[in-house]
Tab-separated table of C-alpha atoms and ligand atoms in Angstrom:
chain	number	residue	atom	x	y	z
A	29	MET	CA	-110.659	6.684	-42.718
A	30	LYS	CA	-109.988	10.141	-42.234
A	31	ARG	CA	-106.407	11.632	-41.606
A	32	VAL	CA	-105.493	13.955	-38.793
A	33	LEU	CA	-102.860	16.317	-38.320
A	34	VAL	CA	-101.762	18.140	-34.785
A	35	VAL	CA	-99.711	20.361	-35.012
A	36	GLY	CA	-97.001	21.003	-32.099
A	37	SER	CA	-95.093	18.591	-29.231
A	38	GLY	CA	-96.349	19.838	-25.950
A	39	GLY	CA	-98.567	17.789	-23.448
A	40	ARG	CA	-101.790	19.359	-24.597
A	41	GLU	CA	-100.997	18.282	-28.004
A	42	HIS	CA	-100.600	14.671	-26.487
A	43	ALA	CA	-103.956	15.490	-24.860
A	44	ILE	CA	-105.850	16.579	-28.043
A	45	VAL	CA	-104.040	13.372	-30.272
A	46	ALA	CA	-105.057	10.723	-27.060
A	47	GLY	CA	-108.809	12.457	-27.462
A	48	LEU	CA	-108.984	12.122	-31.006
A	49	ALA	CA	-106.966	8.293	-31.043
A	50	LYS	CA	-110.776	7.683	-28.622
A	51	SER	CA	-112.684	8.779	-31.149
A	52	PRO	CA	-115.286	6.031	-32.261
A	53	GLN	CA	-114.500	7.152	-35.583
A	54	LYS	CA	-110.775	5.677	-35.722
A	55	PRO	CA	-108.965	8.269	-37.964
A	56	GLU	CA	-105.610	7.730	-38.232
A	57	VAL	CA	-103.622	10.772	-36.789
A	58	ILE	CA	-100.590	12.386	-36.942
A	59	CYS	CA	-98.527	14.705	-34.934
A	60	ALA	CA	-96.404	17.075	-35.956
A	61	PRO	CA	-93.440	17.429	-34.314
A	62	GLY	CA	-95.104	15.088	-31.650
A	63	ASN	CA	-93.342	13.782	-28.792
A	64	ALA	CA	-92.199	10.286	-27.587
A	65	GLY	CA	-95.634	10.050	-25.941
A	66	THR	CA	-97.658	10.777	-29.124
A	67	GLY	CA	-94.853	8.580	-30.961
A	68	THR	CA	-96.831	5.708	-29.159
A	69	ILE	CA	-100.666	6.803	-30.842
A	70	ALA	CA	-100.207	8.357	-33.602
A	71	GLU	CA	-97.564	8.752	-36.237
A	72	ASN	CA	-95.063	11.345	-35.377
A	73	VAL	CA	-93.651	13.279	-38.405
A	74	LEU	CA	-90.559	15.592	-37.735
A	75	ILE	CA	-91.568	18.932	-38.828
A	76	LYS	CA	-91.416	21.854	-36.445
A	77	ALA	CA	-94.489	23.487	-35.326
A	78	ASP	CA	-93.607	26.794	-37.038
A	79	ASP	CA	-92.608	25.547	-40.452
A	80	ILE	CA	-95.544	26.474	-42.318
A	81	ASN	CA	-94.169	26.027	-45.851
A	82	GLY	CA	-93.194	22.084	-44.869
A	83	LEU	CA	-96.641	21.103	-43.102
A	84	LEU	CA	-98.560	22.740	-45.813
A	85	SER	CA	-96.603	20.931	-48.476
A	86	PHE	CA	-97.518	17.594	-45.633
A	87	ALA	CA	-101.171	18.064	-45.608
A	88	ILE	CA	-101.627	18.561	-49.153
A	89	GLU	CA	-99.365	15.410	-49.720
A	90	ARG	CA	-100.887	13.213	-47.316
A	91	LYS	CA	-103.987	13.937	-48.049
A	92	VAL	CA	-104.861	15.102	-44.476
A	93	ASP	CA	-108.643	15.661	-43.929
A	94	LEU	CA	-107.979	17.883	-40.607
A	95	THR	CA	-105.211	19.809	-39.127
A	96	ILE	CA	-105.517	21.442	-35.690
A	97	VAL	CA	-102.882	23.770	-33.976
A	98	GLY	CA	-101.957	23.704	-30.914
A	99	PRO	CA	-99.464	26.727	-29.632
A	100	GLU	CA	-99.652	29.645	-30.602
A	101	ALA	CA	-96.904	30.846	-32.460
A	102	PRO	CA	-98.368	29.557	-35.609
A	103	LEU	CA	-101.257	30.669	-35.808
A	104	CYS	CA	-100.322	34.657	-35.137
A	105	ASP	CA	-97.912	34.065	-37.944
A	106	GLY	CA	-100.795	32.701	-40.230
A	107	ILE	CA	-100.334	29.131	-40.075
A	108	VAL	CA	-103.982	29.166	-40.821
A	109	ASP	CA	-104.093	31.643	-43.365
A	110	ARG	CA	-102.262	30.080	-45.904
A	111	PHE	CA	-103.836	26.105	-45.529
A	112	ARG	CA	-107.135	28.079	-45.946
A	113	ALA	CA	-105.800	29.406	-49.579
A	114	LYS	CA	-104.915	26.286	-49.987
A	115	LYS	CA	-108.258	24.945	-49.275
A	116	GLN	CA	-106.935	23.004	-46.253
A	117	ARG	CA	-110.118	22.340	-42.997
A	118	VAL	CA	-107.876	23.813	-40.377
A	119	PHE	CA	-108.769	24.490	-36.820
A	120	GLY	CA	-107.154	27.626	-35.577
A	121	PRO	CA	-107.722	31.408	-36.163
A	122	THR	CA	-106.336	33.335	-38.874
A	123	ALA	CA	-103.413	35.730	-38.141
A	124	ALA	CA	-106.265	38.817	-37.568
A	125	ALA	CA	-107.647	36.985	-35.144
A	126	ALA	CA	-104.381	35.632	-33.165
A	127	CYS	CA	-103.760	39.286	-32.464
A	128	ILE	CA	-106.058	39.067	-29.765
A	129	GLU	CA	-103.328	37.016	-27.880
A	130	GLY	CA	-100.322	37.988	-29.807
A	131	ASP	CA	-100.768	42.211	-28.985
A	132	LYS	CA	-102.088	42.367	-25.577
A	133	ALA	CA	-102.376	46.306	-26.725
A	134	TYR	CA	-105.063	44.815	-29.179
A	135	ALA	CA	-106.994	42.852	-26.423
A	136	LYS	CA	-107.514	45.512	-24.200
A	137	LYS	CA	-108.156	48.294	-27.277
A	138	LEU	CA	-111.108	45.560	-28.089
A	139	MET	CA	-112.154	45.019	-24.387
A	140	GLY	CA	-112.317	48.600	-24.443
A	141	ILE	CA	-114.475	48.980	-27.105
A	142	ALA	CA	-116.737	46.331	-26.352
A	143	ASN	CA	-117.022	46.966	-22.693
A	144	ILE	CA	-115.667	43.877	-21.044
A	145	PRO	CA	-114.872	44.091	-17.219
A	146	THR	CA	-110.713	44.228	-16.970
A	147	ALA	CA	-108.448	45.574	-15.049
A	148	GLU	CA	-107.753	49.215	-16.282
A	149	ALA	CA	-104.579	49.912	-18.344
A	150	ARG	CA	-102.629	51.697	-20.297
A	151	VAL	CA	-100.534	51.254	-23.208
A	152	PHE	CA	-96.930	52.377	-24.330
A	153	ASP	CA	-94.883	52.525	-26.723
A	154	HIS	CA	-92.109	54.785	-25.539
A	155	TYR	CA	-90.484	54.276	-22.968
A	156	GLU	CA	-90.278	58.170	-21.184
A	157	SER	CA	-94.164	57.883	-20.969
A	158	ALA	CA	-94.341	54.345	-19.546
A	159	ARG	CA	-91.575	55.718	-16.882
A	160	ASP	CA	-94.140	59.192	-16.098
A	161	TYR	CA	-97.210	57.127	-15.931
A	162	ILE	CA	-95.527	54.255	-13.801
A	163	SER	CA	-94.022	57.369	-11.479
A	164	THR	CA	-97.299	58.716	-10.439
A	165	ARG	CA	-98.662	55.350	-9.331
A	166	GLU	CA	-98.730	54.663	-5.613
A	167	THR	CA	-99.857	50.922	-6.067
A	168	GLY	CA	-98.712	48.180	-7.262
A	169	VAL	CA	-99.198	47.489	-10.937
A	170	VAL	CA	-98.280	45.013	-13.307
A	171	VAL	CA	-96.686	45.130	-16.683
A	172	LYS	CA	-96.871	43.458	-19.803
A	173	ALA	CA	-95.156	43.155	-22.593
A	174	ALA	CA	-97.777	43.729	-25.774
A	175	GLY	CA	-96.047	40.719	-28.164
A	176	LEU	CA	-95.918	36.918	-27.571
A	177	ALA	CA	-93.147	35.964	-25.290
A	178	ALA	CA	-93.872	32.587	-24.355
A	179	GLY	CA	-95.469	33.543	-20.804
A	180	LYS	CA	-92.436	35.422	-20.166
A	181	GLY	CA	-94.177	38.242	-20.780
A	182	VAL	CA	-96.366	39.111	-17.509
A	183	PHE	CA	-94.577	40.949	-14.881
A	184	VAL	CA	-96.561	41.457	-11.441
A	185	CYS	CA	-94.738	44.562	-9.185
A	186	LYS	CA	-95.520	45.309	-6.154
A	187	ASP	CA	-94.851	48.820	-6.128
A	188	PRO	CA	-93.492	51.431	-9.204
A	189	ALA	CA	-89.935	51.237	-8.177
A	190	GLU	CA	-90.058	47.476	-9.557
A	191	ALA	CA	-92.582	48.569	-12.498
A	192	LEU	CA	-90.007	50.973	-13.498
A	193	LEU	CA	-86.835	48.792	-13.577
A	194	VAL	CA	-89.054	46.146	-15.317
A	195	VAL	CA	-89.869	48.781	-18.804
A	196	GLU	CA	-86.719	49.932	-18.245
A	197	GLN	CA	-85.593	46.751	-19.544
A	198	LEU	CA	-88.598	45.695	-21.567
A	199	MET	CA	-87.724	48.894	-23.644
A	200	VAL	CA	-84.594	50.436	-23.770
A	201	GLN	CA	-82.745	46.635	-23.027
A	202	ARG	CA	-85.604	45.096	-25.070
A	203	SER	CA	-85.375	41.871	-22.844
A	204	LEU	CA	-87.306	40.284	-24.616
A	205	GLY	CA	-86.983	41.505	-28.154
A	206	GLU	CA	-89.821	42.845	-30.273
A	207	ALA	CA	-92.237	41.718	-27.624
A	208	GLY	CA	-91.564	44.099	-25.191
A	209	VAL	CA	-91.095	47.132	-27.442
A	210	LYS	CA	-94.783	48.129	-26.720
A	211	VAL	CA	-95.774	47.430	-22.766
A	212	VAL	CA	-99.235	47.435	-21.250
A	213	VAL	CA	-99.383	48.715	-17.663
A	214	GLU	CA	-102.017	47.519	-15.840
A	215	GLU	CA	-104.196	47.997	-12.520
A	216	LEU	CA	-103.321	45.034	-10.151
A	217	ILE	CA	-106.127	43.426	-9.193
A	218	LYS	CA	-106.426	39.945	-6.768
A	219	GLY	CA	-108.785	36.870	-6.804
A	220	PRO	CA	-108.636	33.280	-7.556
A	221	GLU	CA	-108.275	32.530	-11.039
A	222	LEU	CA	-109.619	30.650	-13.844
A	223	SER	CA	-109.667	29.745	-17.571
A	224	ILE	CA	-112.605	28.990	-19.848
A	225	PHE	CA	-112.309	27.422	-22.865
A	226	ALA	CA	-114.955	27.946	-25.527
A	227	VAL	CA	-114.505	26.661	-29.187
A	228	VAL	CA	-115.963	29.141	-31.065
A	229	GLN	CA	-116.926	29.702	-35.197
A	230	GLY	CA	-118.313	32.693	-35.810
A	231	GLN	CA	-121.239	33.538	-33.601
A	232	THR	CA	-121.483	30.528	-32.241
A	233	ILE	CA	-120.161	29.793	-28.691
A	234	LEU	CA	-119.726	25.883	-27.010
A	235	VAL	CA	-118.183	26.789	-23.538
A	236	LEU	CA	-116.074	23.691	-22.560
A	237	ASP	CA	-115.829	22.355	-19.327
A	238	SER	CA	-113.521	25.065	-16.474
A	239	ALA	CA	-110.389	24.543	-15.301
A	240	GLN	CA	-107.803	26.600	-13.317
A	241	ASP	CA	-104.067	26.038	-13.577
A	242	HIS	CA	-101.638	26.490	-11.080
A	243	LYS	CA	-98.816	29.459	-12.950
A	244	ALA	CA	-96.774	29.671	-10.157
A	245	LEU	CA	-93.606	27.166	-9.435
A	246	GLY	CA	-94.097	26.940	-5.813
A	247	GLU	CA	-96.084	25.589	-3.885
A	248	GLY	CA	-99.121	27.860	-2.465
A	249	ASP	CA	-98.523	29.631	-5.926
A	250	THR	CA	-95.641	31.333	-4.589
A	251	GLY	CA	-92.406	31.837	-6.795
A	252	PRO	CA	-91.964	33.201	-10.402
A	253	ASN	CA	-94.707	31.988	-12.889
A	254	THR	CA	-94.070	29.818	-14.981
A	255	GLY	CA	-96.505	27.905	-18.164
A	256	GLY	CA	-98.139	26.142	-15.643
A	257	MET	CA	-96.781	23.641	-12.973
A	258	GLY	CA	-100.313	21.851	-13.007
A	259	ALA	CA	-104.359	22.452	-13.435
A	260	TYR	CA	-107.543	20.492	-12.675
A	261	SER	CA	-110.817	20.595	-13.739
A	262	PRO	CA	-113.777	21.079	-13.516
A	263	ALA	CA	-112.933	24.835	-11.098
A	264	PRO	CA	-115.585	25.181	-7.788
A	265	ILE	CA	-115.435	28.605	-8.263
A	266	ALA	CA	-116.937	28.693	-11.830
A	267	THR	CA	-120.229	28.102	-10.663
A	268	PRO	CA	-123.148	28.454	-12.999
A	269	GLU	CA	-123.274	32.145	-12.081
A	270	VAL	CA	-120.079	32.922	-13.505
A	271	LEU	CA	-120.548	30.938	-16.536
A	272	ALA	CA	-123.408	33.148	-17.503
A	273	PHE	CA	-121.618	35.718	-16.395
A	274	VAL	CA	-118.731	35.542	-18.718
A	275	GLU	CA	-120.482	33.976	-21.816
A	276	ARG	CA	-122.887	36.970	-22.033
A	277	GLU	CA	-120.724	39.734	-20.951
A	278	VAL	CA	-116.429	38.417	-21.834
A	279	LEU	CA	-117.113	35.875	-24.511
A	280	VAL	CA	-120.843	37.166	-26.599
A	281	PRO	CA	-118.619	41.018	-26.889
A	282	ILE	CA	-115.551	40.026	-27.250
A	283	VAL	CA	-116.349	37.525	-30.088
A	284	ASP	CA	-118.967	40.087	-31.586
A	285	ALA	CA	-116.380	43.046	-31.555
A	286	MET	CA	-113.169	40.991	-33.476
A	287	ARG	CA	-115.772	40.216	-36.296
A	288	ASN	CA	-117.168	44.265	-36.589
A	289	ASP	CA	-113.143	44.400	-36.309
A	290	GLY	CA	-112.353	42.144	-39.760
A	291	ALA	CA	-110.579	39.835	-37.136
A	292	GLU	CA	-113.625	37.395	-36.841
A	293	PHE	CA	-112.233	34.312	-34.704
A	294	SER	CA	-112.453	30.156	-34.915
A	295	GLY	CA	-110.726	27.689	-33.310
A	296	LEU	CA	-110.556	27.652	-29.633
A	297	LEU	CA	-110.492	30.718	-27.540
A	298	TYR	CA	-108.961	30.949	-23.924
A	299	CYS	CA	-110.004	33.401	-21.641
A	300	GLY	CA	-108.562	33.882	-18.326
A	301	LEU	CA	-110.171	35.501	-15.614
A	302	MET	CA	-109.741	36.548	-11.760
A	303	LEU	CA	-112.946	36.551	-9.532
A	304	THR	CA	-112.280	40.228	-7.826
A	305	PRO	CA	-114.788	41.725	-5.320
A	306	GLY	CA	-115.780	43.806	-7.727
A	307	GLY	CA	-117.070	40.734	-9.908
A	308	PRO	CA	-114.653	38.439	-13.179
A	309	LYS	CA	-112.481	40.723	-14.985
A	310	VAL	CA	-110.748	39.415	-18.152
A	311	LEU	CA	-106.751	39.109	-17.621
A	312	GLU	CA	-105.715	37.753	-21.360
A	313	PHE	CA	-106.956	35.451	-24.083
A	314	ASN	CA	-105.248	33.577	-25.775
A	315	CYS	CA	-106.054	32.018	-29.136
A	316	ARG	CA	-105.265	28.461	-28.409
A	317	PHE	CA	-106.165	25.413	-25.344
A	318	GLY	CA	-104.483	26.326	-22.763
A	319	ASP	CA	-101.570	24.262	-21.452
A	320	PRO	CA	-101.921	22.021	-18.765
A	321	GLU	CA	-105.733	22.551	-18.649
A	322	THR	CA	-106.110	20.758	-21.778
A	323	GLN	CA	-104.435	17.507	-20.268
A	324	ALA	CA	-106.677	18.066	-17.304
A	325	VAL	CA	-110.385	19.080	-19.782
A	326	LEU	CA	-109.705	16.048	-21.910
A	327	ALA	CA	-108.904	13.878	-20.192
A	328	ARG	CA	-112.793	14.086	-18.828
A	329	LEU	CA	-114.407	14.164	-22.287
A	330	ASP	CA	-116.571	11.793	-23.129
A	331	SER	CA	-118.395	12.474	-26.086
A	332	ASP	CA	-116.278	12.369	-29.344
A	333	LEU	CA	-113.131	15.087	-29.970
A	334	LEU	CA	-113.157	14.713	-33.959
A	335	GLU	CA	-116.895	15.651	-34.424
A	336	LEU	CA	-116.450	18.458	-32.080
A	337	PHE	CA	-113.176	19.956	-34.372
A	338	GLU	CA	-114.760	18.721	-37.462
A	339	ALA	CA	-118.504	20.825	-36.520
A	340	ALA	CA	-116.546	23.993	-36.185
A	341	VAL	CA	-114.468	23.621	-38.991
A	342	ASP	CA	-117.454	23.160	-41.208
A	343	GLY	CA	-119.572	25.794	-39.692
A	344	LYS	CA	-121.986	22.938	-37.591
A	345	LEU	CA	-121.261	23.572	-34.114
A	346	GLU	CA	-124.918	24.393	-32.746
A	347	GLU	CA	-125.350	21.021	-33.341
A	348	ILE	CA	-122.811	19.411	-30.962
A	349	GLU	CA	-123.176	19.251	-27.586
A	350	THR	CA	-120.951	17.477	-25.362
A	351	ARG	CA	-120.211	15.336	-22.854
A	352	TRP	CA	-117.550	15.220	-19.706
A	353	SER	CA	-117.750	12.494	-16.870
A	354	PRO	CA	-118.575	13.484	-13.770
A	355	LYS	CA	-115.505	12.510	-12.462
A	356	PRO	CA	-112.775	16.026	-11.530
A	357	SER	CA	-109.335	15.632	-12.278
A	358	VAL	CA	-105.729	16.563	-11.727
A	359	CYS	CA	-103.389	17.114	-13.728
A	360	VAL	CA	-99.771	17.761	-12.091
A	361	VAL	CA	-96.613	18.584	-14.077
A	362	MET	CA	-92.971	17.107	-13.169
A	363	ALA	CA	-90.453	19.140	-14.830
A	364	SER	CA	-86.713	19.447	-15.191
A	365	ALA	CA	-84.872	20.848	-12.397
A	366	GLY	CA	-84.342	25.070	-13.080
A	367	TYR	CA	-87.376	25.506	-14.886
A	368	PRO	CA	-88.403	27.818	-16.007
A	369	GLY	CA	-84.559	28.746	-16.093
A	370	LYS	CA	-81.728	26.653	-17.776
A	371	TYR	CA	-82.367	23.346	-17.278
A	372	GLU	CA	-80.972	19.538	-18.562
A	373	ILE	CA	-81.492	17.472	-20.989
A	374	GLY	CA	-81.563	14.169	-22.489
A	375	CYS	CA	-82.591	12.400	-18.797
A	376	ALA	CA	-83.941	8.597	-19.040
A	377	ILE	CA	-87.344	8.711	-17.132
A	378	SER	CA	-88.142	5.595	-15.684
A	379	GLY	CA	-91.071	4.440	-14.180
A	380	LEU	CA	-93.068	5.929	-17.332
A	381	GLY	CA	-95.089	2.300	-18.082
A	382	GLY	CA	-96.694	1.888	-14.032
A	383	ALA	CA	-97.680	5.067	-13.987
A	384	ALA	CA	-99.851	4.297	-16.369
A	385	GLU	CA	-101.499	1.447	-15.406
A	386	LEU	CA	-103.493	3.044	-12.163
A	387	GLU	CA	-106.697	3.037	-12.245
A	388	GLY	CA	-108.680	6.392	-13.927
A	389	VAL	CA	-104.362	7.858	-14.821
A	390	SER	CA	-102.796	9.478	-18.269
A	391	VAL	CA	-99.569	10.253	-18.336
A	392	TYR	CA	-99.662	13.109	-20.887
A	393	HIS	CA	-96.076	13.539	-22.360
A	394	ALA	CA	-94.493	17.494	-22.946
A	395	GLY	CA	-90.745	17.838	-23.270
A	396	THR	CA	-89.760	13.993	-24.139
A	397	LYS	CA	-87.867	12.156	-26.640
A	398	SER	CA	-87.908	8.219	-27.295
A	399	GLY	CA	-84.522	7.527	-26.861
A	400	PRO	CA	-83.309	3.801	-27.472
A	401	GLY	CA	-84.932	1.891	-25.748
A	402	TYR	CA	-86.347	4.191	-23.355
A	403	VAL	CA	-87.488	7.357	-23.080
A	404	VAL	CA	-85.544	11.375	-22.489
A	405	THR	CA	-86.418	14.552	-21.324
A	406	ALA	CA	-85.935	16.984	-24.036
A	407	GLY	CA	-87.623	19.908	-22.100
A	408	GLY	CA	-88.695	21.782	-19.053
A	409	ARG	CA	-92.114	20.977	-18.449
A	410	VAL	CA	-91.369	16.903	-19.078
A	411	LEU	CA	-94.681	15.303	-17.672
A	412	GLY	CA	-98.340	15.837	-17.041
A	413	VAL	CA	-99.298	12.924	-15.059
A	414	THR	CA	-103.261	13.229	-14.941
A	415	ALA	CA	-105.660	11.235	-12.771
A	416	LEU	CA	-109.655	11.029	-12.859
A	417	GLY	CA	-110.821	10.445	-8.851
A	418	ASP	CA	-114.456	10.433	-7.662
A	419	THR	CA	-113.792	13.346	-5.606
A	420	VAL	CA	-110.858	16.385	-6.174
A	421	ALA	CA	-108.885	14.747	-3.385
A	422	ASP	CA	-108.847	11.310	-4.796
A	423	ALA	CA	-107.682	12.872	-7.963
A	424	GLN	CA	-105.106	14.023	-6.049
A	425	GLN	CA	-104.008	11.550	-4.351
A	426	ARG	CA	-104.357	8.893	-7.975
A	427	ALA	CA	-102.019	11.332	-10.453
A	428	TYR	CA	-99.479	12.155	-6.974
A	429	ALA	CA	-99.387	7.959	-6.517
A	430	ALA	CA	-98.164	7.626	-10.410
A	431	VAL	CA	-95.864	10.751	-10.314
A	432	ASP	CA	-94.213	8.376	-7.435
A	433	ARG	CA	-94.135	5.847	-9.600
A	434	ILE	CA	-91.471	8.705	-11.568
A	435	SER	CA	-88.439	9.465	-11.837
A	436	PHE	CA	-85.915	11.087	-13.838
A	437	LYS	CA	-82.838	12.832	-12.467
A	438	GLY	CA	-83.448	16.338	-11.121
A	439	ALA	CA	-87.906	15.823	-11.619
A	440	TYR	CA	-89.353	18.493	-9.978
A	441	TYR	CA	-93.059	18.841	-9.118
A	442	ARG	CA	-95.711	20.787	-6.713
A	443	ARG	CA	-97.233	18.597	-4.118
A	444	ASP	CA	-99.889	20.667	-3.733
A	445	ILE	CA	-101.484	21.076	-7.251
A	446	GLY	CA	-106.094	20.850	-6.601
A	447	TYR	CA	-105.672	22.284	-2.909
A	448	ARG	CA	-107.589	24.989	-3.965
A	449	ALA	CA	-110.830	22.718	-5.360
A	450	ILE	CA	-109.741	21.154	-1.899
A	451	THR	CA	-110.649	23.930	0.132
A	452	THR	CA	-113.499	25.037	-1.804
A	453	THR	CA	-115.268	21.743	-2.131
A	454	GLY	CA	-113.986	19.340	0.611
A	455	GLY	CA	-113.086	17.437	-1.994
A	456	ALA	CA	-116.213	17.079	-3.164
A	457	SER	CA	-116.744	16.533	-6.929
A	458	SER	CA	-118.505	19.604	-7.810
B	776	LIG	P1	-101.693	36.815	-17.901
B	776	LIG	O1	-100.700	35.923	-18.925
B	776	LIG	O2	-101.826	38.682	-18.865
B	776	LIG	O3	-102.773	35.803	-17.760
B	776	LIG	O4	-100.606	37.035	-17.084
B	776	LIG	C1	-100.402	35.692	-16.517
B	776	LIG	C2	-100.654	35.705	-14.503
B	776	LIG	O5	-100.347	37.184	-14.120
B	776	LIG	C3	-101.729	35.828	-13.916
B	776	LIG	O6	-102.119	34.540	-14.661
B	776	LIG	C4	-101.967	36.704	-12.848
B	776	LIG	O7	-101.702	35.252	-11.710
B	776	LIG	C5	-100.818	37.671	-13.028
B	776	LIG	N1	-102.034	38.909	-13.864
B	776	LIG	C6	-101.915	39.437	-15.051
B	776	LIG	N2	-102.381	40.431	-14.586
B	776	LIG	C7	-103.290	40.966	-13.627
B	776	LIG	C8	-103.119	41.587	-12.645
B	776	LIG	N3	-103.442	43.112	-13.397
B	776	LIG	N4	-103.548	41.241	-11.388
B	776	LIG	C9	-102.612	41.200	-10.802
B	776	LIG	N5	-102.381	39.722	-11.519
B	776	LIG	C10	-102.111	39.603	-12.501
B	777	LIG	N1	-101.695	27.511	-18.377
B	777	LIG	C1	-101.530	29.205	-19.432
B	777	LIG	C2	-101.379	28.793	-20.890
B	777	LIG	O1	-101.534	27.830	-21.108
B	777	LIG	O2	-101.283	30.442	-20.903
């Protein structure tokens, strides 16, 4: 029996574990450290996702056949390099390749070299130069901390005055520590957003079905950005033309540019795009699956997820064809009151069983922990309640029927996840 280790503890990892558990190969699945949800279908081991030494010793001792790394931090810290040096099969990019997410200045440089459409940007590592540059601008700008900031490093500023305050906080006050020592100041662009996931191995690129997330905390996509308050798949704005453009003008050139730079990418390349009036433009690359898009995308995967990961790791990706459910999915994130700021944990969650009984519904756990006989909240984003439906409107209705059965103190969620797809398609399935 194959033994697979999934590293991480979020909704993304629960969705990956659930996908692996459905594999006809019936692997033994282990999750480190996992959450209450992964614990019901896999073995949870108490090793943190950033404890690379602990994970490596565990994988060797327990003779793990394949490790899949969920979060960006261990990837940027070189978990894949360490595993490979010990001949452990692992899905994910090396530390050098993970810089495509871990260093936004590097990502911008490569996009420039490869002529990839993206917002115009300047990189600064001195506060005075950033300040002088922003003072010459007349419109809004976007300020991005160059380093990893757990989704909190991007500031969309309506005017230069606001941007000046942000760079002062990042570069002088060091509000995000080392992550904000270097900043990217970017032209503010407008349009609907799209997330594209591609499994990459060498020069082979396999694009998965599309998704769109709702990053903003408030309904109507208002308020501060979060890690993501919900997602749906497929994204109607990802037309065949858009997908062909992204593959030709973005994915192929970035993969080539990384290889030429000695940072060949393997693993999951996430491309965040904005469809501007001037065509699709890249907002960011991530070196791992998105969360909560993964919950929405993998809920629709009908082919073997384990086979896909193994093919990528073994250089056989071109032999793989993925199959997707024609049914769209909607994933609603239930969060703790106060997220993305301070929030309480340890609140009992009720109704999980009743929600999961509903047809087409999967409840993916994120910040949850098993309490004595019940499940408690343990993070900002608590659950990703996901449903398939005949149309986006149907999937949305099913997801909210499940959400209505679940309760915990201070549960916060948006009531409108998927509305963009419903307005675009009138609720049609594609
Ligand atoms: P990122 O993590 O770089 O994708 O940025 C987070 C969010 O900030 C994106 O999903 C966009 O909503 C917004 N954003 C990032 N860059 C820009 C930009 N150049 N113009 C307008 N909005 C942006
Ligand atoms: N949902 C956005 C991300 O995973 O970065």
